[in-house]
mmCIF file of C-alpha atoms and ligand atoms in Angstrom:
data_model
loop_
_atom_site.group_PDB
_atom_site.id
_atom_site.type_symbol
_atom_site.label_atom_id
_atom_site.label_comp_id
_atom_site.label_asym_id
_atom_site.label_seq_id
_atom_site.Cartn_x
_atom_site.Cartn_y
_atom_site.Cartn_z
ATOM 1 C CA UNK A 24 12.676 98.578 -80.668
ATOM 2 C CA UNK A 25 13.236 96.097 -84.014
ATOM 3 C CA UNK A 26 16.779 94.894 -82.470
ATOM 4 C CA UNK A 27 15.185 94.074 -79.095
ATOM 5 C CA UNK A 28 12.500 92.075 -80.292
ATOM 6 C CA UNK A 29 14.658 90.273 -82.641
ATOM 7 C CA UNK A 30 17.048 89.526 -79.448
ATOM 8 C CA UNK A 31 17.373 86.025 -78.707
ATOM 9 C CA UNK A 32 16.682 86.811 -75.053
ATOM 10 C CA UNK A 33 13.073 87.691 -76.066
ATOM 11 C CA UNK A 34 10.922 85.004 -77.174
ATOM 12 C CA UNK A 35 9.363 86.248 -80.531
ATOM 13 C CA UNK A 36 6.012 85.362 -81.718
ATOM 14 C CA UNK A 37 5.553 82.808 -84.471
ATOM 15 C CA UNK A 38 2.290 84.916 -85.430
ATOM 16 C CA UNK A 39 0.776 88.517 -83.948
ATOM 17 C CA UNK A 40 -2.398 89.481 -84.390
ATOM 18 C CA UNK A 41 -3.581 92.913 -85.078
ATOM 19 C CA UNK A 42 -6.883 93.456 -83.130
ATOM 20 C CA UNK A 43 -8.910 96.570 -82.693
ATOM 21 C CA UNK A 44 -10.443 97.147 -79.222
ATOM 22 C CA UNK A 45 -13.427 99.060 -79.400
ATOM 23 C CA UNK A 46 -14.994 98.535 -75.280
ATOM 24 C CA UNK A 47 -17.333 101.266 -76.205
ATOM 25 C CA UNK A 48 -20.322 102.113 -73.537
ATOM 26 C CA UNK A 49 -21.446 100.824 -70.564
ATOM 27 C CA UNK A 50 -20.411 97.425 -69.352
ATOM 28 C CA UNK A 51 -19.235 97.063 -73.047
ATOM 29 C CA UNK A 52 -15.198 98.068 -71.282
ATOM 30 C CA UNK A 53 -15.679 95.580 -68.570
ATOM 31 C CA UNK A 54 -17.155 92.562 -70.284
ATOM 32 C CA UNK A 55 -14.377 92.987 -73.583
ATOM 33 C CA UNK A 56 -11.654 92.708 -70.447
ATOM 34 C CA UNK A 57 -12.178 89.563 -69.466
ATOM 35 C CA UNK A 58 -12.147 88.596 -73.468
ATOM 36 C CA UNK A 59 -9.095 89.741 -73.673
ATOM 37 C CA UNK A 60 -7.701 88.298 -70.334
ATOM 38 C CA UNK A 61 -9.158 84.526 -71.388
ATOM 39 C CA UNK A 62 -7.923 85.015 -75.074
ATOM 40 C CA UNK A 63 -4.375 86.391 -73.814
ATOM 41 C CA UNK A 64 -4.254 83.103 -71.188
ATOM 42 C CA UNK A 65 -5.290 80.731 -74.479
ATOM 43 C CA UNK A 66 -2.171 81.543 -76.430
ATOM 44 C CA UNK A 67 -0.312 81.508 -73.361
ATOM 45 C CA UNK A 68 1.079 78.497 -74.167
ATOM 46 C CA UNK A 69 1.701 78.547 -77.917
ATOM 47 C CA UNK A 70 3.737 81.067 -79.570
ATOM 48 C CA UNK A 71 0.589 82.948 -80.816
ATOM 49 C CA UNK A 72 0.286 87.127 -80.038
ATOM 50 C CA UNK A 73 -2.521 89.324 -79.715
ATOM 51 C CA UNK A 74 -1.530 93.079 -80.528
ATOM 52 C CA UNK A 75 -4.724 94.835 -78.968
ATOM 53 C CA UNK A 76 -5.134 98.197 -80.528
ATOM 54 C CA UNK A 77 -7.777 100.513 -78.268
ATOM 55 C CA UNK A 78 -9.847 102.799 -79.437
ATOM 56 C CA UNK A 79 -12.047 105.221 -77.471
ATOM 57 C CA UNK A 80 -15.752 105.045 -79.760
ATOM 58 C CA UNK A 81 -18.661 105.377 -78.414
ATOM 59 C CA UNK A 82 -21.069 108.202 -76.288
ATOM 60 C CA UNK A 83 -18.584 109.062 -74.021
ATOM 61 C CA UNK A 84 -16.235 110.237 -76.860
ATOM 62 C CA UNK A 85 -19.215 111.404 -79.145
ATOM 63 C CA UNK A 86 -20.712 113.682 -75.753
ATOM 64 C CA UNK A 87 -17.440 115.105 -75.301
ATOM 65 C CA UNK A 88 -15.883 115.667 -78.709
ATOM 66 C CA UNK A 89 -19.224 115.270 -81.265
ATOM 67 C CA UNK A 90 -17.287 112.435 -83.130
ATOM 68 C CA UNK A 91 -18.646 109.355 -84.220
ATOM 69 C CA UNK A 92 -16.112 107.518 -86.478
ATOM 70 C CA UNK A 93 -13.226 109.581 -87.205
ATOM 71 C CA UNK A 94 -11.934 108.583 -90.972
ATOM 72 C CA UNK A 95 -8.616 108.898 -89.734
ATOM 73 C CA UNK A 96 -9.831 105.650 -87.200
ATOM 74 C CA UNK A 97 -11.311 104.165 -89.934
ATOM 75 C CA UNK A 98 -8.984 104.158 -91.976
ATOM 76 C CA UNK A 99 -6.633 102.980 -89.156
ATOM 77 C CA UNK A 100 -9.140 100.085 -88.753
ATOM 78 C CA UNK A 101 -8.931 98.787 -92.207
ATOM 79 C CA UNK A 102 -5.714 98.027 -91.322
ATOM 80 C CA UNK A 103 -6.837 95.649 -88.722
ATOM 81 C CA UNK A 104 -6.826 91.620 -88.856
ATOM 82 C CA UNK A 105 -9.831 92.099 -86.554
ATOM 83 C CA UNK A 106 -12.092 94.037 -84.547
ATOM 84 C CA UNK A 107 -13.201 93.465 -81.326
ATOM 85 C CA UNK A 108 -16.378 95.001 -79.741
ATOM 86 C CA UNK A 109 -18.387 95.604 -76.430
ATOM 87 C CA UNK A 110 -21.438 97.455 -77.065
ATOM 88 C CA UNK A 111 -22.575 100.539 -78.090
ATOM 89 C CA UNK A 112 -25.370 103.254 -76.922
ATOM 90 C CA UNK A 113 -25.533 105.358 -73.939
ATOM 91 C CA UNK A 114 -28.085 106.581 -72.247
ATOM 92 C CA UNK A 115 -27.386 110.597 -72.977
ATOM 93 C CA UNK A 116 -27.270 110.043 -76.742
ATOM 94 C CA UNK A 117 -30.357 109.992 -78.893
ATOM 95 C CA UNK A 118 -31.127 106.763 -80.002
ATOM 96 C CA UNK A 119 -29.613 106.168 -83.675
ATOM 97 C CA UNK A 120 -26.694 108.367 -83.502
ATOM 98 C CA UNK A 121 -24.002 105.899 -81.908
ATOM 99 C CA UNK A 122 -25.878 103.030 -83.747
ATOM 100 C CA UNK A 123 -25.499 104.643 -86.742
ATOM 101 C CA UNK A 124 -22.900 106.945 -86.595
ATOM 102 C CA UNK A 125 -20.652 103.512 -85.296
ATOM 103 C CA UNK A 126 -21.661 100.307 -85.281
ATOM 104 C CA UNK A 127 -23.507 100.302 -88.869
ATOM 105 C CA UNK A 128 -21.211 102.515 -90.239
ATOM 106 C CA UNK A 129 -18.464 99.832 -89.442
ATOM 107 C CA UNK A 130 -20.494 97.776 -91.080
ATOM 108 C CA UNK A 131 -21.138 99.027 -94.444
ATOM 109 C CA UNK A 132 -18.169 100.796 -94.446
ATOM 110 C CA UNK A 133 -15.948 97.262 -94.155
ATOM 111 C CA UNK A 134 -18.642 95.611 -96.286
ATOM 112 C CA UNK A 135 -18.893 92.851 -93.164
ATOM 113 C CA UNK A 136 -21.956 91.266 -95.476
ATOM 114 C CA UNK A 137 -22.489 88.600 -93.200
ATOM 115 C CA UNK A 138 -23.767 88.739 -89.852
ATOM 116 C CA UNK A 139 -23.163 85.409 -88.041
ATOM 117 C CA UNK A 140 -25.057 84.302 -85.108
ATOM 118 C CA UNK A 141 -24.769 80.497 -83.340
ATOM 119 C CA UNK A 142 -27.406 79.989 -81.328
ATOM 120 C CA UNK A 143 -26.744 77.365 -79.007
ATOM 121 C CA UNK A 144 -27.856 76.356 -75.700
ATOM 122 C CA UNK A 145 -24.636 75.339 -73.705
ATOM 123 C CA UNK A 146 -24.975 72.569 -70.894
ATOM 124 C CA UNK A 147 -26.687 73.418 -67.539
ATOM 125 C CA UNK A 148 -28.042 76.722 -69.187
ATOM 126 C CA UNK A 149 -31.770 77.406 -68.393
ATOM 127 C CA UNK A 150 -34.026 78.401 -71.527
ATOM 128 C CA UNK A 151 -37.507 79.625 -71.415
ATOM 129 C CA UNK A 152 -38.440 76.390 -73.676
ATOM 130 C CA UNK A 153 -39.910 73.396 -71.930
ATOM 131 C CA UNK A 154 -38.556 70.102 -72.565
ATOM 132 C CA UNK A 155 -35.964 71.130 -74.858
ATOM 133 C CA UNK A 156 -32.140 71.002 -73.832
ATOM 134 C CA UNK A 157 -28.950 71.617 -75.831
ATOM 135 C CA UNK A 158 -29.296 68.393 -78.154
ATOM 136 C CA UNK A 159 -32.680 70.169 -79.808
ATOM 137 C CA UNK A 160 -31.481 74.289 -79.420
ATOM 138 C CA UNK A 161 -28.130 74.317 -82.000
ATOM 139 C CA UNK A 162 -28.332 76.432 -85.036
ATOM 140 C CA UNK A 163 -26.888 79.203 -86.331
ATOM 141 C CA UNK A 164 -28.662 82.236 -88.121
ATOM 142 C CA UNK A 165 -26.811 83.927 -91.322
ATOM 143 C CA UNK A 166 -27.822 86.974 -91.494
ATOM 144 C CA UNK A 167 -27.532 89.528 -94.547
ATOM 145 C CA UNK A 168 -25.383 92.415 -92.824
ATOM 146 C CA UNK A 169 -25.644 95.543 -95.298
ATOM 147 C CA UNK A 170 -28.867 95.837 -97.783
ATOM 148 C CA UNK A 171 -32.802 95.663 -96.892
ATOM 149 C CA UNK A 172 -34.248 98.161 -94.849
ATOM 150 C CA UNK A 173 -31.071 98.882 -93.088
ATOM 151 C CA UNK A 174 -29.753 100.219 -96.537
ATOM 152 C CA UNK A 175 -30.931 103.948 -95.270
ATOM 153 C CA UNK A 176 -32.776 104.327 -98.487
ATOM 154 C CA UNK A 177 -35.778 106.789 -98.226
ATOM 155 C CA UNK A 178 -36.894 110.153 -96.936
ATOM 156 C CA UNK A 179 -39.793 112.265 -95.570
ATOM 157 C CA UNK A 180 -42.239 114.443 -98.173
ATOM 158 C CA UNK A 181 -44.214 117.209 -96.407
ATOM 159 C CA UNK A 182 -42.589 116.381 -92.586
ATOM 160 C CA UNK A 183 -43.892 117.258 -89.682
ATOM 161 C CA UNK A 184 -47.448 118.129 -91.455
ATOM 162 C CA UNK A 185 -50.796 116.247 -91.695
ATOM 163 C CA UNK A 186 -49.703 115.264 -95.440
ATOM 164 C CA UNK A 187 -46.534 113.361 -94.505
ATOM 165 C CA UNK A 188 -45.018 110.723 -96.221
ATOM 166 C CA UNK A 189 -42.136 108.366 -94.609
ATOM 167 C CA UNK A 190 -40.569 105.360 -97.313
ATOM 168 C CA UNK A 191 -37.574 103.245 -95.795
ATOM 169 C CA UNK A 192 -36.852 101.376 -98.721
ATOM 170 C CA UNK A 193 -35.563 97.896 -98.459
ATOM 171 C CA UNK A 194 -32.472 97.538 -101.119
ATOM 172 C CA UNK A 195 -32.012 93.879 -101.932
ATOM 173 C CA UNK A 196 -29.187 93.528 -104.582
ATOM 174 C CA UNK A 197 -28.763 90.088 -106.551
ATOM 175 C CA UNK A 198 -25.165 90.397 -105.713
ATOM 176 C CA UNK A 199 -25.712 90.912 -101.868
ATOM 177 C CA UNK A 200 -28.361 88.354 -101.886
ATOM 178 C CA UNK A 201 -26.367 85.893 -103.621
ATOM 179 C CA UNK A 202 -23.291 86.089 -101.627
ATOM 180 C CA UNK A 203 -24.819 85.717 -98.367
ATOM 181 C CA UNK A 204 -26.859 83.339 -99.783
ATOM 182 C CA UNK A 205 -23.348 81.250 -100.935
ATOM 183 C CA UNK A 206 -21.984 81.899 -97.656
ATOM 184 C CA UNK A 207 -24.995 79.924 -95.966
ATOM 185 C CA UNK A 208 -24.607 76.810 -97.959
ATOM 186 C CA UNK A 209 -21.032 77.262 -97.551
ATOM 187 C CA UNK A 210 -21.472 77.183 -93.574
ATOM 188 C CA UNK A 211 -24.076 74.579 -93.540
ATOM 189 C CA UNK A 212 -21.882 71.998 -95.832
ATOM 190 C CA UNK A 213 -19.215 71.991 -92.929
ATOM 191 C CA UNK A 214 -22.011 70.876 -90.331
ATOM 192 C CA UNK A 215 -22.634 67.729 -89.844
ATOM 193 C CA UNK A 216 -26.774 68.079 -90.122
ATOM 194 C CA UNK A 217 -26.423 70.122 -93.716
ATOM 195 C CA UNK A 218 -29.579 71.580 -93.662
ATOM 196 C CA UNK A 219 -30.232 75.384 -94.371
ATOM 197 C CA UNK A 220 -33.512 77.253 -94.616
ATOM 198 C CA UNK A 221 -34.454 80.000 -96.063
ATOM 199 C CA UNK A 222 -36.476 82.800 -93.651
ATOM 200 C CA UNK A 223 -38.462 85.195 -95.456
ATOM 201 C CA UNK A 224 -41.783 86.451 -96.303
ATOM 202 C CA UNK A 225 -42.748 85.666 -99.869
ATOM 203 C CA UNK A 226 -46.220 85.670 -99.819
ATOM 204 C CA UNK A 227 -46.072 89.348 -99.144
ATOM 205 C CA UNK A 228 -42.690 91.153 -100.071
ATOM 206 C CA UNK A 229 -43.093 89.594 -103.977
ATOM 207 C CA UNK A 230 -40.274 91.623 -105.427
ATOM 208 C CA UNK A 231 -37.851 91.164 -102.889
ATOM 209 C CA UNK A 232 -38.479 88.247 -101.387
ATOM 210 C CA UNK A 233 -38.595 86.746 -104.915
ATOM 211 C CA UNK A 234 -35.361 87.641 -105.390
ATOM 212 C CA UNK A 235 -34.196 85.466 -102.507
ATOM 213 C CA UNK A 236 -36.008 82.754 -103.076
ATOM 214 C CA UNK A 237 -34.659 82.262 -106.834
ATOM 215 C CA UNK A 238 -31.416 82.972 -105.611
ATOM 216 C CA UNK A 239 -31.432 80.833 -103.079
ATOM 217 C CA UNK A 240 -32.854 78.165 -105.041
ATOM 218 C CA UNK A 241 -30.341 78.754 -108.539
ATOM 219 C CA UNK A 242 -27.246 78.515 -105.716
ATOM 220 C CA UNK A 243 -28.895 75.175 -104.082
ATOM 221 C CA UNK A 244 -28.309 73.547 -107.315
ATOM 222 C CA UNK A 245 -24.388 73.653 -106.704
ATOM 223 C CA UNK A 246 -25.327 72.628 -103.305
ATOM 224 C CA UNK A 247 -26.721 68.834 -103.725
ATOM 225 C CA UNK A 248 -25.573 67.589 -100.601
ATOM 226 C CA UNK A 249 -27.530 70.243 -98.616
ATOM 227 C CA UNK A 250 -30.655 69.712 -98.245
ATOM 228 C CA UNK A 251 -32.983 73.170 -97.876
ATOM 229 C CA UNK A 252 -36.274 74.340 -96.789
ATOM 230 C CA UNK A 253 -38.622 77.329 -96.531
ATOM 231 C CA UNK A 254 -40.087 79.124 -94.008
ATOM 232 C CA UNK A 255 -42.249 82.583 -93.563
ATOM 233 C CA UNK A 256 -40.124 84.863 -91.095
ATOM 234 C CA UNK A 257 -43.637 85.066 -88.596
ATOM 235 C CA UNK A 258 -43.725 81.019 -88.966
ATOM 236 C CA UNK A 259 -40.165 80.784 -88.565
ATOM 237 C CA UNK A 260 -40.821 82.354 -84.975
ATOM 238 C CA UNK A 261 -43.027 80.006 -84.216
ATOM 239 C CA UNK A 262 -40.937 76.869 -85.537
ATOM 240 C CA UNK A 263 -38.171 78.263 -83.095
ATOM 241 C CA UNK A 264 -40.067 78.396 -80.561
ATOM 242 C CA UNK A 265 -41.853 75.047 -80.782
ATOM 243 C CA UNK A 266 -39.579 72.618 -82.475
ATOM 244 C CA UNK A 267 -36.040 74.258 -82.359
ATOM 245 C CA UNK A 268 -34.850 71.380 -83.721
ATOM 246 C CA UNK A 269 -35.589 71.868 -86.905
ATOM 247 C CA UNK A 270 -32.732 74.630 -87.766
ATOM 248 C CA UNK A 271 -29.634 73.575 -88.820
ATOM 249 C CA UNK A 272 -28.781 77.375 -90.312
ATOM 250 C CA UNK A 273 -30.863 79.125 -90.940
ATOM 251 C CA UNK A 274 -30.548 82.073 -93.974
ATOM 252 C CA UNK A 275 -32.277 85.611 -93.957
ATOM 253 C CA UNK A 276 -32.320 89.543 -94.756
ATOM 254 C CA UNK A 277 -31.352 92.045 -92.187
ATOM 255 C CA UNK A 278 -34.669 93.107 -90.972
ATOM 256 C CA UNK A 279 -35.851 89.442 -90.255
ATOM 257 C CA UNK A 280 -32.548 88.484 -89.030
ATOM 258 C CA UNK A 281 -32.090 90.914 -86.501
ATOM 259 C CA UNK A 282 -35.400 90.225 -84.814
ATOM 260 C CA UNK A 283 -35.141 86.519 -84.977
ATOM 261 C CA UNK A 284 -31.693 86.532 -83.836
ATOM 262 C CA UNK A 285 -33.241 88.362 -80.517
ATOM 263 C CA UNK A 286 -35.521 85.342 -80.250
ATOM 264 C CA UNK A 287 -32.710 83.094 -80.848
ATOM 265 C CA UNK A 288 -30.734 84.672 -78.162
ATOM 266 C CA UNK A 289 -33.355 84.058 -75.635
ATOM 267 C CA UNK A 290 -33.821 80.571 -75.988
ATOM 268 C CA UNK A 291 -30.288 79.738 -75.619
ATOM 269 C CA UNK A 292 -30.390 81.528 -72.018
ATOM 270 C CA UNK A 293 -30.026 85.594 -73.068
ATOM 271 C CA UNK A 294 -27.955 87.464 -73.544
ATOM 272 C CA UNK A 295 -25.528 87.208 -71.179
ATOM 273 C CA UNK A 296 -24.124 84.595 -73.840
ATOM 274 C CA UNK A 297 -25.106 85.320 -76.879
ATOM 275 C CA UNK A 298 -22.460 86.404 -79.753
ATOM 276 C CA UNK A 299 -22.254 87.295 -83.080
ATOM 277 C CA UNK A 300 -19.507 88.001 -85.864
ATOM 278 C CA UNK A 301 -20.217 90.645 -88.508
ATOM 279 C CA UNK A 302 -17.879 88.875 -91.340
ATOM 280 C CA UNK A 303 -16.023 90.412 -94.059
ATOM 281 C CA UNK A 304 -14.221 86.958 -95.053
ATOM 282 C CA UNK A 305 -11.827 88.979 -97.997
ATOM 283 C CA UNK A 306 -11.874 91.922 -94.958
ATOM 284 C CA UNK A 307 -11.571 93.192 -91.777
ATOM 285 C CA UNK A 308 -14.571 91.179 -89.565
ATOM 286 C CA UNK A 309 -15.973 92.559 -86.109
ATOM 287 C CA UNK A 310 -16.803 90.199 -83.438
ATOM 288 C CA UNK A 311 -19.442 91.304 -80.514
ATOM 289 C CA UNK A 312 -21.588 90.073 -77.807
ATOM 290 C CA UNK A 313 -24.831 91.128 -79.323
ATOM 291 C CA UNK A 314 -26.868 92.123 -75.751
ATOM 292 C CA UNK A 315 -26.220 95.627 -75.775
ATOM 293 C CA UNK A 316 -24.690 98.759 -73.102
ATOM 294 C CA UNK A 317 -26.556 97.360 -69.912
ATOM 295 C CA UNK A 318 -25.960 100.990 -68.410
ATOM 296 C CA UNK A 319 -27.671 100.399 -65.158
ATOM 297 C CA UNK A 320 -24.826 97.335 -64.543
ATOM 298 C CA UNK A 321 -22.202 99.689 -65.411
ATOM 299 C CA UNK A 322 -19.224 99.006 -63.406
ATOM 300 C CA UNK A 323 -20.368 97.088 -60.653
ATOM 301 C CA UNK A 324 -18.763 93.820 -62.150
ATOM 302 C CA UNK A 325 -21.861 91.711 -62.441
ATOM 303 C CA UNK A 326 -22.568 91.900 -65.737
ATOM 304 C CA UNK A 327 -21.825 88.296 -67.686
ATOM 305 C CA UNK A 328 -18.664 88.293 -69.897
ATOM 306 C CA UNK A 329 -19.452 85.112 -71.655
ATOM 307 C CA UNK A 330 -21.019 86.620 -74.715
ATOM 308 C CA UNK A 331 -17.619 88.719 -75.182
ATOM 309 C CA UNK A 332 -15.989 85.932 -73.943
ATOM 310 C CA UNK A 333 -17.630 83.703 -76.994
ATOM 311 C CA UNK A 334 -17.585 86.015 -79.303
ATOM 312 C CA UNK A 335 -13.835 86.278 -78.749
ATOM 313 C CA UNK A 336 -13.529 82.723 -79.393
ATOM 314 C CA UNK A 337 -15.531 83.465 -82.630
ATOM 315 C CA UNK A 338 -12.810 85.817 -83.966
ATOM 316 C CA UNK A 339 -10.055 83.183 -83.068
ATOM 317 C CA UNK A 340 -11.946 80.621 -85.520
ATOM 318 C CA UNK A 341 -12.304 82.877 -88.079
ATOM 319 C CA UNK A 342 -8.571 84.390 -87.417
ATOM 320 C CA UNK A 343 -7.751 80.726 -88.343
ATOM 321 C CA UNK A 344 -7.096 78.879 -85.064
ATOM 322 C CA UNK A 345 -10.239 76.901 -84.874
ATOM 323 C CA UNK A 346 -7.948 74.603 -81.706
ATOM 324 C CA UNK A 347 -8.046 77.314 -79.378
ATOM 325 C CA UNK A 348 -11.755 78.624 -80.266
ATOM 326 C CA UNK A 349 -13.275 75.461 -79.368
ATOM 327 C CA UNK A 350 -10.979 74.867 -76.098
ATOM 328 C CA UNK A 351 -12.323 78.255 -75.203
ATOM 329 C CA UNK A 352 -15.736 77.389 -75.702
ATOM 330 C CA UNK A 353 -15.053 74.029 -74.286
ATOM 331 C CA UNK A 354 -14.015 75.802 -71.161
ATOM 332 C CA UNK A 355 -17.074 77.818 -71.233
ATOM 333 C CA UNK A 356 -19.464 74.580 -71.579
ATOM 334 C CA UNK A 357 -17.500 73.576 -68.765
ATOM 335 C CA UNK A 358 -18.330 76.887 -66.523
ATOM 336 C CA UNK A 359 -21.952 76.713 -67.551
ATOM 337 C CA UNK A 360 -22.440 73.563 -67.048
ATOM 338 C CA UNK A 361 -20.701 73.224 -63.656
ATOM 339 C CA UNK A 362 -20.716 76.543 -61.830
ATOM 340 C CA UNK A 363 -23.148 79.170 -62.810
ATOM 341 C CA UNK A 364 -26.333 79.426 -60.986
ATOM 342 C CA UNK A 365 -27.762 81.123 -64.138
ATOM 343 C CA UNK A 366 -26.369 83.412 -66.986
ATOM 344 C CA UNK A 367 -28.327 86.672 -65.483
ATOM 345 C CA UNK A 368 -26.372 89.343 -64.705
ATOM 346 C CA UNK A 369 -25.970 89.405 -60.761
ATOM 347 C CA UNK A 370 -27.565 86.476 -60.221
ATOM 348 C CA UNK A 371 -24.385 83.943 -61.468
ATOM 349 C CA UNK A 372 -23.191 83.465 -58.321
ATOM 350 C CA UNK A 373 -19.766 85.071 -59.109
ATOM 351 C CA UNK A 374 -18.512 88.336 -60.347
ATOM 352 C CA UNK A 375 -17.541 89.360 -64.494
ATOM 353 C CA UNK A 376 -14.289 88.575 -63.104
ATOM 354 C CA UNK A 377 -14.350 85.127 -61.301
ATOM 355 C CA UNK A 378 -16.603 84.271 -64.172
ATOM 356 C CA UNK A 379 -13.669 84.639 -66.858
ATOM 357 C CA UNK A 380 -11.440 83.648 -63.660
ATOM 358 C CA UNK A 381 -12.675 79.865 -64.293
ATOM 359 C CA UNK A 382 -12.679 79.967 -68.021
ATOM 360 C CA UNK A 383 -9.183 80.273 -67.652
ATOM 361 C CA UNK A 384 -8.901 77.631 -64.812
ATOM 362 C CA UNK A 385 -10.486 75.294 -67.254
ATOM 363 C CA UNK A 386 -8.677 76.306 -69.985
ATOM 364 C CA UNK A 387 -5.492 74.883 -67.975
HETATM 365 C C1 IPM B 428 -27.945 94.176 -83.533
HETATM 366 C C2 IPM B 428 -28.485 95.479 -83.029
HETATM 367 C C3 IPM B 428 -28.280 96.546 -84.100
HETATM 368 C C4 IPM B 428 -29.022 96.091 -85.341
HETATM 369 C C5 IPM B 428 -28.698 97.962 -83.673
HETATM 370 C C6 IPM B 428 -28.020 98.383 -82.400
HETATM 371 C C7 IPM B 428 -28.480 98.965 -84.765
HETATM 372 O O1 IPM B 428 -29.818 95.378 -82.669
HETATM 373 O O2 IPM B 428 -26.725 94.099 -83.735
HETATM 374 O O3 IPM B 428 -28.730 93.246 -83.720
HETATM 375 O O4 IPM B 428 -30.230 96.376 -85.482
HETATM 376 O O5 IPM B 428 -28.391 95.460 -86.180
HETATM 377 MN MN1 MN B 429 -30.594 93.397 -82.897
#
């Protein structure tokens, strides 16, 4: 195998790429495809490989088998330069299992302390906000990936009876805190706008929320060419709702961030686009359109592979080849802008395939 590759006959790459494929359920295998085909036809040109590893997670696998995450995958994983995911949850598995048992474990497991998500409304794209277009809706959301209430700190006392007691504790470390909080003013010095606010909820969670805030403000001091603001997480809904404009990035825990990042996702047309890149940036990072299974579009190639095909482009930038993210998401601005009738699944006017089809014509 070595000698062959090495033959002159066979053009070696200057650089492969090690990525974990994890389709997982739903239109998750149909959606990562097309990824994979406009990612494969980007470095088509340049001497650049992608070595796609698949793996079989997800409901299917856990129905049939009772596994989750195997350590032996795991531990294959770690290995990785990346990890690329469809979705996960299935319709026959009990809600928390998968989502647990896979995609948070993956998390915490590859301490990806960082959950990044752009939101940004592309050219042509319809969102449910009047008057506002893609020069007001451009801001991305940092979002702390493994502490708060997604820590799985608590229990039950007296269950099941008239006496019982639930606590889900949120865990808020000053080292988590702070490094999420150094990633955000790292992020927002590289944009041209270098404003970052802080989303949380200090006139209630006092201990925790305290935490951030002096964190966040001790760190801004390093940061004097950022300038940073405030906001309560139910305001902050509000704010991105009526004057999106605002957010440059925006910085939060994981409980706030994963419902505002919902909101986020809708007003830059759904989430047939949006993506999202659970970082590790000394690890192995996982890169994933953040809408979900979509069971009932399961294999009738209508879902919309822009999210996946975005949130491939995200793993290229942070793989270090920032030239052919942006041509990818150039060619995506392009698509939006000029051929989708909207970013609904079934209601594009073309198929998951013809939509990555011209991606890949505009890519050249
Ligand atoms: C997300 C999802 C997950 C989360 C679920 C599926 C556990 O909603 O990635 O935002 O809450 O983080
Ligand atoms: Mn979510």
């Amino acid at each position: 195998m070595k000698q062959q590759l090495s033959s002159p006959a066979v053009k070696k790459a200057a650089k492969t790429y090690r990525i974990a494929v994890i389709p997982g359920d739903g239109t998750g295998p149909e959606v990562i495809e097309q990824g994979r085909r406009v990612i494969d036809a980007a470095f088509s040109k340049n001497d650049i490989q992608m070595d796609w590893h698949l793996y079989d997670l997800g409901g299917e696998r856990y129905l049939k088998t009772g596994e989750t995450l195997p350590d032996s995958v795991l531990k294959e994983l770690r290995e990785m330069d990346a990890i690329y995911l469809g979705a996960i949850g299935h319709p026959d598995v009990k809600p928390g299992i998968l989502e647990q048992g896979i995609l948070l474990r993956l998390r915490f497991e590859l301490d990806q302390y960082i959950n990044l998500r752009p939101v940004k409304l592309y050219p042509g794209v319809w969102t449910p906000l009047k008057d506002k277009g893609p020069e007001q809706i451009d801001f991305v959301v940092v979002r702390e990936n493994t502490e708060g209430l997604y820590a799985g700190v608590g229990g039950f006392l007296r269950k099941g009876t008239k006496e019982e007691v639930a606590l889900q504790t949120s865990v808020n470390t000053r080292h988590g805190v702070e490094r999420c909080v150094r990633f955000a003013f790292d992020c927002t010095r590289k944009r041209p706008r270098k404003k970052l606010t802080l989303c949380g909820k200090t006139n209630v969670l006092t201990f925790a929320h305290d935490l951030w805030q002096r964190t966040f403000n001790e760190v801004a001091t390093e940061y004097p060419d950022v300038q940073t603001d405030y906001t309560h997480v139910d305001a902050c809904c509000m704010w991105m709702v009526k004057n999106p404009e605002w957010f440059d990035v925006i910085v939060t825990d994981n409980m706030f961030g994963d419902i505002i990042t919902d909101l986020g996702a809708m007003i830059q047309g759904g989430m047939g686009i949006a993506a999202g890149g659970n970082l590790n940036p000394s690890g192995v990072s996982m890169f994933e359109p953040i809408g979900g299974s979509a069971p009932k579009y399961t294999g009738k190639n209508v879902i919309n592979p822009l999210a996946a095909i975005c949130a491939g482009a995200m793993m290229l930038e942070h793989l270090g080849q920032p030239s052919v993210a942006q041509a990818i998401e150039q060619a995506v601005m392009k698509v939006t802008g000029t051929k989708l009738k909207s970013l609904a699944a079934g209601k594009m006017g073309y198929s998951t395939t013809e939509v990555a089809d011209l991606v890949i014509e505009e890519l050249g």
